[in-house]
Short mmCIF file of C-alpha atoms in Angstrom, two decimals:
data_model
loop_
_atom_site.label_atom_id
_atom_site.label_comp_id
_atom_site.label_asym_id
_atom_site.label_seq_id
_atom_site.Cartn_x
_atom_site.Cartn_y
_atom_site.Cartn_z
CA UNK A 3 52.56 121.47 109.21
CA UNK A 4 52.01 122.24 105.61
CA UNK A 5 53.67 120.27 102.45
CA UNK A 6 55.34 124.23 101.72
CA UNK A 7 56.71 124.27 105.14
CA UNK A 8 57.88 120.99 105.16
CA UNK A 9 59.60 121.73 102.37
CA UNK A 10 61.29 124.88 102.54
CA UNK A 11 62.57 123.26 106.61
CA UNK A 12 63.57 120.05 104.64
CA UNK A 13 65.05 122.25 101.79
CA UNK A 14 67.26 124.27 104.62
CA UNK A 15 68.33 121.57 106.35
CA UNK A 16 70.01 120.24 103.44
CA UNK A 17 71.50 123.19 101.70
CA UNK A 18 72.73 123.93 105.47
CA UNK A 19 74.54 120.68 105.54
CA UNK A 20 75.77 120.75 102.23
CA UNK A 21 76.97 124.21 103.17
CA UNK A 22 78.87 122.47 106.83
CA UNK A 23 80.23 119.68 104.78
CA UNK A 24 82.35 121.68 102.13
CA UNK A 25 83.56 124.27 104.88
CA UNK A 26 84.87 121.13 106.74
CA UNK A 27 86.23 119.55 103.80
CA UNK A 28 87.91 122.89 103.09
CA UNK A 29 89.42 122.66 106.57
CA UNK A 30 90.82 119.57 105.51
CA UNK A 31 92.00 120.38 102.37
CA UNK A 32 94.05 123.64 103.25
CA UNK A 33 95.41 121.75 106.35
CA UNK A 34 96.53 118.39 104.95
CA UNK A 35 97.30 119.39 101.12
CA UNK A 36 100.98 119.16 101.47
CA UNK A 37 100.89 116.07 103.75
CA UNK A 38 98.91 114.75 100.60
CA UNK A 39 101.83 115.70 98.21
CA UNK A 40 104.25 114.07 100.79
CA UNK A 41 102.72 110.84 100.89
CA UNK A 42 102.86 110.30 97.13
CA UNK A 43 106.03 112.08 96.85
CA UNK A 44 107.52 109.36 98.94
CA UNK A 45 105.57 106.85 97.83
CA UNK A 46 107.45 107.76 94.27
CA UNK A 47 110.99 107.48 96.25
CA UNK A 48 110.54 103.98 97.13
CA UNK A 49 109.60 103.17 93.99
CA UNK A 50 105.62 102.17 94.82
CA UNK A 51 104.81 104.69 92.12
CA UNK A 52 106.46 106.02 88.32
CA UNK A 53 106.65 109.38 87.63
CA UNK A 54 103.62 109.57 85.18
CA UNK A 55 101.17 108.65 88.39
CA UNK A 56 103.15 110.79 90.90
CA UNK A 57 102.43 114.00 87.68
CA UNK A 58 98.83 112.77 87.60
CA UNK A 59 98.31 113.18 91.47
CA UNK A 60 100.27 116.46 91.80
CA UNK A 61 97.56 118.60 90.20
CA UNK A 62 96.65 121.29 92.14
CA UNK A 63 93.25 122.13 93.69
CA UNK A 64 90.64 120.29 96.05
CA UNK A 65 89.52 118.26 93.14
CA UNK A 66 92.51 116.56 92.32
CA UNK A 67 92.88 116.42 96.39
CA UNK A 68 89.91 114.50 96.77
CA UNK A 69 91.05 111.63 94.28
CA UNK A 70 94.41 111.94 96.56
CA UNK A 71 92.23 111.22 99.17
CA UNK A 72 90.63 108.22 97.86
CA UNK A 73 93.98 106.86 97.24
CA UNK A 74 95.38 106.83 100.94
CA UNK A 75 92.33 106.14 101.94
CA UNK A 76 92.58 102.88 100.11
CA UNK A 77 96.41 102.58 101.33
CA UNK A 78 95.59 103.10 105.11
CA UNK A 79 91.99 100.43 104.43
CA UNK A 80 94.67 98.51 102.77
CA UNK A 81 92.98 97.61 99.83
CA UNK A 82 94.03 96.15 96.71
CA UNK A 83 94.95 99.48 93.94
CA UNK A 84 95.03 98.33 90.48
CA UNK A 85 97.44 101.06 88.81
CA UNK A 86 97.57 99.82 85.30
CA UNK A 87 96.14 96.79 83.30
CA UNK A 88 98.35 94.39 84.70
CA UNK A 89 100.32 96.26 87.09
CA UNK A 90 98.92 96.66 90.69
CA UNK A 91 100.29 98.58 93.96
CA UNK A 92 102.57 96.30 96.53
CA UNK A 93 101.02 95.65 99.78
CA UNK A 94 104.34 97.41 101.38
CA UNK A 95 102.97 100.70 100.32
CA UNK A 96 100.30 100.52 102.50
CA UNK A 97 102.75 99.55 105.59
CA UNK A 98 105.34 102.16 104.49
CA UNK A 99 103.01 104.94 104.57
CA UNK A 100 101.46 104.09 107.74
CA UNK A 101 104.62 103.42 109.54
CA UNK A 102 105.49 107.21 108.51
CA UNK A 103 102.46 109.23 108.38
CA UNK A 104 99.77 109.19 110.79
CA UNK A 105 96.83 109.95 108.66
CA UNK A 106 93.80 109.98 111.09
CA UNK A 107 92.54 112.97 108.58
CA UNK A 108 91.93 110.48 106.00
CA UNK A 109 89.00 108.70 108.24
CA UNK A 110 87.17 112.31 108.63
CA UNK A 111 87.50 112.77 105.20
CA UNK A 112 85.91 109.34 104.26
CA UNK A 113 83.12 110.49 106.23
CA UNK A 114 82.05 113.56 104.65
CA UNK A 115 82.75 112.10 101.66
CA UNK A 116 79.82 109.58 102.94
CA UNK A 117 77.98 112.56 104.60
CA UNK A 118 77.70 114.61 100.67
CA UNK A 119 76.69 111.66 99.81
CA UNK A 120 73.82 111.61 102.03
CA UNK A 121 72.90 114.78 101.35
CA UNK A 122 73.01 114.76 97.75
CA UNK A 123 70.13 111.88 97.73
CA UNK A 124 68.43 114.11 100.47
CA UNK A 125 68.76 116.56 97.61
CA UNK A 126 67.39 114.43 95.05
CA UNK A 127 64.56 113.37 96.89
CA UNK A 128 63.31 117.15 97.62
CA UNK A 129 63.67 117.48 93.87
CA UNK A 130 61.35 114.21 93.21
CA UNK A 131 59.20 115.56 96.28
CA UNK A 132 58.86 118.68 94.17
CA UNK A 133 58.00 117.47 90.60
CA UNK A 134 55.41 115.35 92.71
CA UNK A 135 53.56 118.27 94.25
CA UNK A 136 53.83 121.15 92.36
CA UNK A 137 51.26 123.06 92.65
CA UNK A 138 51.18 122.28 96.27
#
Protein backbone atom coordinates (compact mmCIF):
# COMPACT_ATOMS: atom_id res chain seq x y z
CA UNK A 1 0.00 0.00 0.00
CA UNK A 2 1.20 3.42 -0.85
CA UNK A 3 2.00 6.41 1.80
CA UNK A 4 -1.18 8.35 -0.47
CA UNK A 5 -3.39 5.49 0.19
CA UNK A 6 -2.55 5.07 3.54
CA UNK A 7 -3.37 8.31 4.00
CA UNK A 8 -6.43 9.23 2.38
CA UNK A 9 -7.89 5.37 4.34
CA UNK A 10 -6.31 6.82 7.59
CA UNK A 11 -7.71 10.35 6.71
CA UNK A 12 -11.44 8.66 6.25
CA UNK A 13 -11.39 6.74 9.03
CA UNK A 14 -11.04 9.63 11.16
CA UNK A 15 -13.20 12.27 9.63
CA UNK A 16 -15.79 9.19 9.64
CA UNK A 17 -15.49 8.91 13.34
CA UNK A 18 -15.40 12.36 14.07
CA UNK A 19 -18.49 12.50 11.90
CA UNK A 20 -20.24 9.16 14.32
CA UNK A 21 -19.14 10.86 17.44
CA UNK A 22 -20.99 14.33 17.08
CA UNK A 23 -24.22 12.58 15.58
CA UNK A 24 -24.16 10.50 18.86
CA UNK A 25 -23.42 13.29 21.01
CA UNK A 26 -26.28 15.09 19.25
CA UNK A 27 -28.47 12.13 20.21
CA UNK A 28 -27.56 12.85 23.57
CA UNK A 29 -27.89 16.28 23.67
CA UNK A 30 -31.51 16.66 22.15
CA UNK A 31 -32.58 13.68 24.40
CA UNK A 32 -31.20 14.58 27.83
CA UNK A 33 -31.07 18.61 27.55
CA UNK A 34 -33.94 19.17 29.84
CA UNK A 35 -32.96 16.34 32.26
CA UNK A 36 -29.69 18.54 32.29
CA UNK A 37 -31.67 21.74 33.25
CA UNK A 38 -33.54 19.58 35.90
CA UNK A 39 -30.65 18.42 37.67
CA UNK A 40 -29.24 21.89 38.28
CA UNK A 41 -32.57 23.33 38.65
CA UNK A 42 -32.96 21.18 41.68
CA UNK A 43 -29.73 21.21 42.65
CA UNK A 44 -30.52 25.24 43.07
CA UNK A 45 -33.77 24.21 45.28
CA UNK A 46 -31.84 22.53 47.87
CA UNK A 47 -29.64 25.09 48.08
CA UNK A 48 -26.29 23.09 46.59
CA UNK A 49 -26.11 25.95 44.13
CA UNK A 50 -26.87 30.24 44.09
CA UNK A 51 -28.58 31.64 41.46
CA UNK A 52 -25.52 33.23 39.64
CA UNK A 53 -24.17 29.38 38.90
CA UNK A 54 -27.68 27.95 38.22
CA UNK A 55 -27.78 31.48 35.26
CA UNK A 56 -24.29 30.38 34.20
CA UNK A 57 -25.38 26.68 33.47
CA UNK A 58 -28.76 27.55 31.90
CA UNK A 59 -27.27 28.82 28.64
CA UNK A 60 -28.64 27.32 25.86
CA UNK A 61 -26.95 25.16 23.18
CA UNK A 62 -24.71 21.89 23.13
CA UNK A 63 -21.79 23.93 24.23
CA UNK A 64 -22.94 25.11 27.36
CA UNK A 65 -24.49 21.33 27.58
CA UNK A 66 -21.28 19.81 27.44
CA UNK A 67 -19.82 21.85 30.51
CA UNK A 68 -23.35 20.63 32.12
CA UNK A 69 -22.12 17.45 31.39
CA UNK A 70 -18.85 17.66 32.96
CA UNK A 71 -20.52 18.81 36.02
CA UNK A 72 -22.81 15.67 36.74
CA UNK A 73 -20.39 13.80 35.53
CA UNK A 74 -18.25 14.91 38.40
CA UNK A 75 -21.47 14.67 40.81
CA UNK A 76 -22.35 11.00 39.81
CA UNK A 77 -17.89 10.18 39.95
CA UNK A 78 -18.41 12.02 43.10
CA UNK A 79 -15.65 14.18 42.95
CA UNK A 80 -14.66 17.09 44.83
CA UNK A 81 -16.24 20.64 42.70
CA UNK A 82 -14.57 23.68 43.78
CA UNK A 83 -17.35 26.44 42.96
CA UNK A 84 -15.64 29.53 44.15
CA UNK A 85 -12.25 30.43 45.87
CA UNK A 86 -13.14 29.16 49.06
CA UNK A 87 -16.47 27.80 48.59
CA UNK A 88 -16.76 24.12 47.37
CA UNK A 89 -19.94 21.79 46.50
CA UNK A 90 -21.34 19.47 49.61
CA UNK A 91 -20.85 15.87 49.17
CA UNK A 92 -24.89 15.57 49.58
CA UNK A 93 -25.24 16.91 46.13
CA UNK A 94 -23.78 14.13 44.69
CA UNK A 95 -26.19 11.64 46.81
CA UNK A 96 -29.23 13.88 46.18
CA UNK A 97 -28.94 13.79 42.57
CA UNK A 98 -28.31 10.23 42.29
CA UNK A 99 -31.01 9.19 44.60
CA UNK A 100 -33.37 11.18 42.03
CA UNK A 101 -32.05 10.95 38.64
CA UNK A 102 -30.72 7.98 37.07
CA UNK A 103 -28.14 9.39 34.82
CA UNK A 104 -26.59 6.34 32.99
CA UNK A 105 -26.38 9.01 29.89
CA UNK A 106 -23.74 10.77 31.65
CA UNK A 107 -21.24 7.54 31.37
CA UNK A 108 -21.87 7.45 27.35
CA UNK A 109 -21.25 10.88 27.25
CA UNK A 110 -17.87 10.64 29.17
CA UNK A 111 -16.95 8.31 26.58
CA UNK A 112 -17.24 10.17 23.50
CA UNK A 113 -16.03 12.87 25.17
CA UNK A 114 -12.81 10.39 25.52
CA UNK A 115 -13.52 8.97 21.98
CA UNK A 116 -13.11 13.05 20.24
CA UNK A 117 -10.46 12.98 22.11
CA UNK A 118 -8.93 10.14 20.45
CA UNK A 119 -9.68 11.21 17.34
CA UNK A 120 -8.57 14.63 17.51
CA UNK A 121 -4.79 13.32 18.22
CA UNK A 122 -5.56 10.77 15.35
CA UNK A 123 -6.18 14.05 13.61
CA UNK A 124 -3.14 15.68 14.63
CA UNK A 125 -0.98 13.00 13.83
CA UNK A 126 -2.26 12.78 10.00
CA UNK A 127 -1.48 16.48 10.03
CA UNK A 128 2.29 15.83 11.40
CA UNK A 129 2.24 12.67 8.98
CA UNK A 130 1.53 15.23 6.29
CA UNK A 131 4.01 18.12 6.89
CA UNK A 132 6.47 15.02 7.08
CA UNK A 133 5.85 13.71 3.59
CA UNK A 134 4.72 16.16 1.43
CA UNK A 135 5.60 15.63 -1.61
CA UNK A 136 4.89 12.03 -1.11
Amino acid sequence: MSYSTFYIFFGLFVFLGMGVIYFLQNRIYKKYDAESFAVFYSLYRKGFIDRDELMYYFQPGSLFFMHRAQFIIMLVKRKKIKRTKRRWMAPEASQYILSVYELSWVKTYRYLIWASLFFFLLLCILYLIAKLHPNQ
